[in-house]
Short mmCIF file of C-alpha atoms in Angstrom, two decimals:
data_model
loop_
_atom_site.label_atom_id
_atom_site.label_comp_id
_atom_site.label_asym_id
_atom_site.label_seq_id
_atom_site.Cartn_x
_atom_site.Cartn_y
_atom_site.Cartn_z
CA MET O 16 -6.55 90.21 -4.76
CA ARG O 17 -7.09 90.68 -1.05
CA LEU O 18 -4.86 92.51 1.44
CA GLY O 19 -3.44 91.33 4.75
CA ILE O 20 -1.38 92.97 7.47
CA ASN O 21 1.52 91.37 9.30
CA LEU O 22 2.13 92.66 12.82
CA GLY O 23 5.43 90.79 13.07
CA TYR O 24 6.71 90.05 16.55
CA TRP O 25 5.12 91.33 19.75
CA GLY O 26 7.21 92.98 22.45
CA LEU O 27 9.24 95.39 20.29
CA GLY O 28 7.82 98.49 21.95
CA MET O 29 4.89 98.88 19.55
CA ASP O 30 2.37 96.65 21.28
CA ALA O 31 -0.35 99.25 21.87
CA ASP O 32 0.15 100.50 18.32
CA ASN O 33 -0.20 96.95 17.00
CA ILE O 34 -3.77 96.79 18.27
CA ALA O 35 -4.52 100.17 16.69
CA VAL O 36 -3.02 98.93 13.40
CA ALA O 37 -5.11 95.75 13.52
CA GLN O 38 -8.25 97.75 14.25
CA GLU O 39 -7.55 100.15 11.39
CA ALA O 40 -6.97 97.21 9.05
CA ASP O 41 -10.28 95.77 10.24
CA ARG O 42 -12.04 99.06 9.52
CA LEU O 43 -10.45 99.33 6.07
CA GLY O 44 -11.59 95.85 5.06
CA TYR O 45 -8.30 93.97 5.19
CA SER O 46 -8.78 90.23 4.89
CA VAL O 47 -6.39 88.91 7.54
CA CYS O 48 -4.06 90.02 10.33
CA TRP O 49 -1.02 87.78 10.90
CA ALA O 50 1.27 87.54 13.94
CA ALA O 51 4.66 85.83 14.15
CA GLU O 52 6.73 84.06 16.79
CA ALA O 53 10.41 83.18 17.13
CA TYR O 54 11.79 83.05 20.68
CA GLY O 55 9.96 85.96 22.27
CA SER O 56 6.21 86.48 22.11
CA ASP O 57 4.07 83.52 21.14
CA ALA O 58 1.60 84.04 18.32
CA ALA O 59 -1.39 82.32 19.92
CA THR O 60 -1.67 84.76 22.82
CA VAL O 61 -1.25 87.75 20.52
CA LEU O 62 -3.90 86.50 18.11
CA SER O 63 -6.44 85.89 20.88
CA PHE O 64 -5.93 89.51 22.00
CA VAL O 65 -6.23 90.85 18.44
CA ALA O 66 -9.36 88.78 17.81
CA ALA O 67 -10.96 90.21 20.96
CA LYS O 68 -10.23 93.76 19.80
CA THR O 69 -11.47 93.39 16.20
CA GLU O 70 -14.74 92.42 14.54
CA ARG O 71 -14.38 91.13 10.98
CA ILE O 72 -10.73 90.62 10.04
CA ASP O 73 -9.33 87.08 10.13
CA VAL O 74 -6.44 86.39 12.49
CA GLY O 75 -3.64 84.07 11.41
CA SER O 76 -0.43 82.54 12.72
CA ALA O 77 2.53 83.35 10.50
CA ILE O 78 3.76 81.16 11.89
CA PHE O 79 3.20 78.68 14.68
CA GLN O 80 6.56 76.92 14.91
CA ILE O 81 6.27 73.17 14.48
CA PRO O 82 9.00 72.29 17.03
CA ALA O 83 7.26 74.44 19.66
CA ARG O 84 4.11 72.36 20.06
CA THR O 85 2.91 68.83 19.64
CA PRO O 86 0.48 68.53 16.72
CA ALA O 87 -2.39 67.75 19.09
CA MET O 88 -1.66 70.94 21.04
CA THR O 89 -1.66 72.93 17.81
CA ALA O 90 -5.03 71.43 16.89
CA MET O 91 -6.39 72.43 20.31
CA THR O 92 -5.05 75.97 19.91
CA ALA O 93 -6.44 76.30 16.38
CA ALA O 94 -9.86 75.04 17.42
CA THR O 95 -9.91 77.35 20.44
CA LEU O 96 -8.87 80.43 18.46
CA ASP O 97 -11.44 79.66 15.78
CA THR O 98 -14.14 79.38 18.44
CA LEU O 99 -13.13 82.52 20.32
CA SER O 100 -12.85 84.58 17.13
CA GLY O 101 -16.17 83.44 15.72
CA GLY O 102 -14.63 81.49 12.84
CA ARG O 103 -11.87 83.93 11.89
CA PHE O 104 -8.71 81.90 12.50
CA ARG O 105 -6.16 80.77 9.88
CA LEU O 106 -3.49 78.27 10.88
CA GLY O 107 -0.03 79.02 9.50
CA LEU O 108 2.78 76.56 10.22
CA GLY O 109 6.53 76.42 9.66
CA VAL O 110 9.51 74.36 10.75
CA SER O 111 11.48 77.42 11.93
CA GLY O 112 15.24 76.89 11.57
CA PRO O 113 17.94 74.70 13.10
CA GLN O 114 19.21 77.33 15.54
CA VAL O 115 15.80 77.98 17.09
CA SER O 116 14.54 74.40 16.83
CA GLU O 117 17.58 72.90 18.53
CA GLY O 118 18.76 75.85 20.61
CA TRP O 119 15.42 77.03 21.99
CA TYR O 120 13.08 74.04 21.79
CA GLY O 121 15.56 71.20 22.04
CA VAL O 122 14.06 69.52 18.99
CA LYS O 123 16.42 68.02 16.44
CA PHE O 124 16.13 69.75 13.06
CA ASP O 125 16.07 66.66 10.91
CA LYS O 126 13.80 65.54 8.08
CA PRO O 127 11.71 68.75 8.21
CA LEU O 128 9.56 67.75 5.22
CA ALA O 129 8.54 64.40 6.67
CA ARG O 130 7.94 66.00 10.07
CA THR O 131 5.72 68.68 8.53
CA ARG O 132 3.68 66.17 6.55
CA GLU O 133 3.06 64.02 9.61
CA TYR O 134 2.31 67.09 11.76
CA VAL O 135 -0.35 68.28 9.31
CA GLU O 136 -1.86 64.80 9.09
CA ILE O 137 -2.28 64.60 12.88
CA ILE O 138 -3.71 68.13 13.11
CA ARG O 139 -6.30 67.36 10.48
CA LYS O 140 -7.26 64.12 12.20
CA ALA O 141 -7.62 65.91 15.52
CA MET O 142 -9.62 68.83 14.15
CA SER O 143 -11.96 66.45 12.34
CA ARG O 144 -12.91 65.32 15.87
CA GLU O 145 -12.30 61.67 15.14
CA ARG O 146 -10.60 59.63 17.84
CA LEU O 147 -6.92 60.32 17.45
CA VAL O 148 -4.90 57.32 16.36
CA HIS O 149 -1.62 57.73 14.55
CA GLU O 150 1.50 55.71 13.94
CA GLY O 151 4.40 57.51 12.28
CA ALA O 152 8.11 58.19 12.38
CA ASN O 153 7.78 61.10 14.81
CA TRP O 154 4.56 60.52 16.74
CA THR O 155 2.64 57.45 17.86
CA LEU O 156 -0.77 58.09 19.40
CA PRO O 157 -1.68 56.62 21.79
CA LEU O 158 1.68 55.47 23.05
CA PRO O 159 1.81 51.66 22.94
CA GLY O 160 1.84 49.55 26.07
CA GLY O 161 0.50 52.22 28.40
CA PRO O 162 -2.73 53.64 29.77
CA GLY O 163 -3.32 56.02 26.87
CA LYS O 164 -6.42 55.57 24.74
CA PRO O 165 -7.71 57.26 21.58
CA ILE O 166 -9.24 60.60 22.49
CA LYS O 167 -11.16 63.08 20.38
CA LEU O 168 -11.15 66.87 20.53
CA THR O 169 -13.91 68.24 22.78
CA VAL O 170 -13.91 71.74 21.27
CA HIS O 171 -16.20 72.34 18.28
CA PRO O 172 -14.54 74.83 15.91
CA VAL O 173 -16.91 77.23 14.19
CA ARG O 174 -15.89 75.89 10.79
CA GLU O 175 -15.52 72.30 9.70
CA HIS O 176 -12.29 73.17 7.88
CA ILE O 177 -9.84 75.73 9.28
CA PRO O 178 -7.56 77.03 6.48
CA LEU O 179 -4.04 75.66 6.88
CA TYR O 180 -1.02 77.47 5.45
CA ILE O 181 2.64 76.52 5.37
CA ALA O 182 5.60 78.88 5.21
CA ALA O 183 7.95 77.45 2.60
CA ILE O 184 10.99 78.67 0.67
CA GLY O 185 12.92 75.69 -0.73
CA PRO O 186 11.66 73.86 -3.84
CA LYS O 187 10.89 70.56 -2.09
CA ASN O 188 9.09 72.27 0.78
CA LEU O 189 7.12 74.36 -1.72
CA GLU O 190 6.04 71.26 -3.62
CA GLN O 191 4.89 69.56 -0.43
CA THR O 192 3.07 72.73 0.62
CA GLY O 193 1.14 72.71 -2.63
CA GLU O 194 0.21 69.10 -2.01
CA ILE O 195 -0.94 69.19 1.63
CA ALA O 196 -1.89 72.79 2.50
CA ASP O 197 -4.66 75.26 1.67
CA GLY O 198 -2.30 78.17 1.20
CA TRP O 199 1.31 79.33 1.09
CA LEU O 200 3.01 81.95 3.26
CA GLY O 201 5.83 83.48 1.24
CA ILE O 202 8.56 86.02 1.85
CA PHE O 203 10.91 87.92 -0.49
CA PHE O 204 8.57 87.05 -3.36
CA ALA O 205 9.20 88.98 -6.59
CA PRO O 206 6.71 88.74 -9.47
CA GLU O 207 9.65 88.68 -11.88
CA HIS O 208 10.88 85.50 -10.20
CA ALA O 209 7.45 83.98 -9.55
CA ALA O 210 8.30 80.67 -11.19
CA LEU O 211 10.83 79.89 -8.45
CA SER O 212 7.92 79.48 -6.04
CA LEU O 213 4.92 78.80 -8.24
CA ASP O 214 6.33 75.97 -10.34
CA PRO O 215 6.95 73.66 -7.35
CA LEU O 216 3.66 74.72 -5.75
CA LYS O 217 1.84 73.79 -8.98
CA ALA O 218 3.64 70.45 -9.04
CA GLY O 219 2.46 69.76 -5.51
CA ARG O 220 -1.12 70.70 -6.33
CA ALA O 221 -1.00 68.38 -9.33
CA LYS O 222 0.12 65.53 -7.06
CA ALA O 223 -3.03 66.10 -5.02
CA GLY O 224 -5.16 66.27 -8.16
CA LYS O 225 -5.75 69.98 -7.68
CA SER O 226 -4.69 73.32 -9.16
CA LEU O 227 -3.74 76.72 -7.77
CA ASP O 228 -7.30 77.94 -8.41
CA ASP O 229 -8.42 77.01 -4.90
CA PHE O 230 -5.08 77.74 -3.21
CA ASP O 231 -4.23 80.98 -1.37
CA LEU O 232 -0.89 82.45 -2.49
CA CYS O 233 -0.06 84.77 0.37
CA PRO O 234 3.37 86.44 0.36
CA THR O 235 4.35 89.12 2.85
CA VAL O 236 5.90 92.25 1.36
CA THR O 237 7.30 95.29 3.13
CA ILE O 238 5.77 98.61 2.16
CA ALA O 239 7.41 102.04 2.31
CA VAL O 240 5.28 104.97 1.18
CA GLY O 241 6.93 108.12 -0.21
CA GLU O 242 8.22 109.93 -3.27
CA ASP O 243 11.87 109.10 -2.58
CA ILE O 244 12.39 105.57 -3.91
CA LYS O 245 15.96 105.29 -2.67
CA ALA O 246 14.97 106.34 0.84
CA GLY O 247 12.15 103.81 0.81
CA VAL O 248 14.45 101.01 -0.27
CA ASP O 249 17.12 102.04 2.24
CA SER O 250 14.57 101.93 5.07
CA GLN O 251 14.24 98.18 4.50
CA ARG O 252 17.92 97.26 4.24
CA SER O 253 18.30 96.14 7.85
CA TYR O 254 15.26 93.88 7.56
CA ALA O 255 16.59 92.23 4.39
CA ALA O 256 20.10 91.88 5.83
CA LEU O 257 18.77 90.20 8.98
CA TYR O 258 17.06 87.48 6.97
CA ILE O 259 19.59 87.01 4.17
CA GLY O 260 22.60 87.36 6.44
CA GLY O 261 21.64 86.25 9.91
CA MET O 262 18.50 84.14 9.96
CA GLY O 263 20.00 80.73 10.45
CA SER O 264 23.51 79.35 10.34
CA LYS O 265 26.02 79.85 7.54
CA GLU O 266 25.24 76.38 6.23
CA LYS O 267 21.44 76.59 6.60
CA ASN O 268 19.92 79.96 5.81
CA PHE O 269 16.86 79.45 3.61
CA TYR O 270 16.53 83.17 2.81
CA ASN O 271 20.14 83.35 1.70
CA GLN O 272 19.57 80.37 -0.56
CA LEU O 273 16.50 82.08 -2.04
CA ALA O 274 18.54 85.21 -2.85
CA ARG O 275 21.02 82.98 -4.64
CA ARG O 276 18.27 81.35 -6.71
CA MET O 277 17.15 84.84 -7.70
CA GLY O 278 20.59 85.50 -9.15
CA TYR O 279 22.30 87.30 -6.28
CA GLU O 280 24.95 84.69 -5.40
CA GLN O 281 27.88 87.04 -4.78
CA GLU O 282 25.75 89.58 -2.95
CA ALA O 283 24.26 86.85 -0.72
CA ASP O 284 27.79 85.74 0.19
CA GLU O 285 28.82 89.27 1.10
CA ILE O 286 25.68 89.99 3.13
CA GLN O 287 26.07 86.80 5.13
CA GLU O 288 29.79 87.21 5.68
CA LYS O 289 29.38 90.73 7.02
CA TYR O 290 26.31 89.94 9.11
CA LEU O 291 27.90 86.94 10.81
CA ALA O 292 30.96 89.11 11.50
CA LYS O 293 28.54 91.54 13.25
CA ASP O 294 29.11 94.22 10.61
CA TYR O 295 25.40 94.88 10.46
CA ALA O 296 25.71 98.23 8.71
CA GLY O 297 27.97 96.70 6.08
CA ALA O 298 25.55 93.81 5.57
CA ALA O 299 22.64 96.20 5.11
CA ALA O 300 24.61 98.29 2.63
CA ALA O 301 25.45 95.15 0.64
CA VAL O 302 21.79 94.27 -0.04
CA PRO O 303 21.14 95.16 -3.70
CA HIS O 304 18.69 97.99 -4.33
CA ASP O 305 17.00 95.93 -7.03
CA LEU O 306 16.45 92.95 -4.72
CA ILE O 307 14.59 95.07 -2.18
CA ASP O 308 12.64 96.98 -4.81
CA ALA O 309 11.56 93.74 -6.53
CA THR O 310 10.29 92.14 -3.31
CA SER O 311 8.62 95.19 -1.75
CA LEU O 312 6.13 97.96 -2.36
CA VAL O 313 8.04 101.24 -2.50
CA GLY O 314 6.93 104.66 -3.69
CA ASP O 315 3.78 106.73 -4.06
CA THR O 316 0.29 105.33 -4.54
CA ALA O 317 0.64 105.08 -8.33
CA ARG O 318 3.91 103.15 -8.19
CA ILE O 319 2.61 100.84 -5.48
CA ALA O 320 -0.54 100.22 -7.55
CA ASP O 321 1.64 99.18 -10.50
CA ARG O 322 3.55 96.72 -8.32
CA MET O 323 0.31 95.36 -6.87
CA GLN O 324 -0.85 94.68 -10.42
CA ALA O 325 2.37 92.76 -11.03
CA TYR O 326 1.73 90.65 -7.93
CA ALA O 327 -1.84 89.97 -9.01
CA ASP O 328 -0.69 89.05 -12.52
CA ALA O 329 1.78 86.59 -10.96
CA GLY O 330 -1.12 84.83 -9.24
CA VAL O 331 -1.00 86.27 -5.71
CA THR O 332 -4.42 86.07 -4.05
CA THR O 333 -3.65 87.64 -0.64
CA LEU O 334 -0.91 90.27 -0.47
CA THR O 335 0.18 90.79 3.13
CA LEU O 336 1.75 94.15 3.93
CA ALA O 337 4.47 94.73 6.52
CA PRO O 338 4.86 98.52 6.97
CA SER O 339 8.49 99.58 7.25
CA GLY O 340 7.72 102.52 9.55
CA PHE O 341 7.80 102.27 13.32
CA THR O 342 5.36 105.01 14.31
CA LEU O 343 1.62 104.48 14.37
CA ASP O 344 1.10 107.28 11.83
CA GLU O 345 3.55 105.68 9.38
CA ARG O 346 1.95 102.29 9.68
CA VAL O 347 -1.60 103.59 9.35
CA ARG O 348 -0.52 105.62 6.31
CA ALA O 349 0.85 102.43 4.76
CA LEU O 350 -2.44 100.61 5.44
CA ARG O 351 -4.49 103.34 3.82
CA THR O 352 -2.13 103.64 0.86
CA GLY O 353 -2.45 99.89 0.36
CA VAL O 354 -6.21 100.17 -0.01
CA GLU O 355 -5.92 103.22 -2.28
CA ALA O 356 -3.37 101.46 -4.48
CA LEU O 357 -5.48 98.30 -4.67
CA GLU O 358 -8.48 100.35 -5.81
CA ARG O 359 -6.36 102.37 -8.26
CA ALA O 360 -5.13 99.11 -9.84
CA GLY O 361 -8.72 97.87 -10.12
CA LEU O 362 -8.00 94.88 -7.91
CA ALA O 363 -10.31 95.60 -4.99
#
């Protein structure tokens, strides 16, 4: 099992530290460094900066938002980042959510599965450097009846095939991800509930005549290092409450729905109700200890090593860490503990 690091969103006051974290992860042999985007910093600019400041670690988008760019633009960006980084780019995609898609990008959040499938198809055509011709429900290239003509990408990526990941939570999206992607970007993944994600992913791989053997299972887990388990769990309550309670509308919150499928129906209701009422402290307090503990790495090196073994046994191939601390020392400590725990579990 390999390790990754997720820098999260840029512009939260830790930007200089983020580069130091990426460089330390590079030095320690981490496999990939991911950056996210929502409606602040864009991931492409961040990743180009990280790639310029590192030597070996892959850089990946977790995620590029599908409503933010045309598929041809995403192919251009992926090819450019792969070239600039010397073949170290991984393309992670996701549909975002209805509030961001419609409120920020002005793109209707409808038929996300069909849109994703078509988006991936166009990207792969473009990055294969064939002349781009496509006729679908969302995009027609070239536009009919005008001066447009089939064009091919002029940039030559370092690799013939840039790994493509999709962030997916719902069963149907997971199945499609298994069918059309090279890897999966997961969140709030618990080994004890692995079947919720892996069964539909396996079904999708089977549709494509493949298995999970050549597929990168890459969940992001928060990590809090320390002897005090309760304190470590508590340090991640606000993060969990934001996603389960406030990431999306009351009717469409994919993380809330995931918590329900894990057996936390009543708790998910309470978290969302309090968060949407702006009782953020109450929402954080309502997140079950066991939910956080099951989806995170909390404790000393030995306990974290045990949990890493559980993730590996569940089939995870790249475990991406998101340190819960805000200082550089806390985050570097988490990186180093991750490597120590991986070695202790015999997974390195």
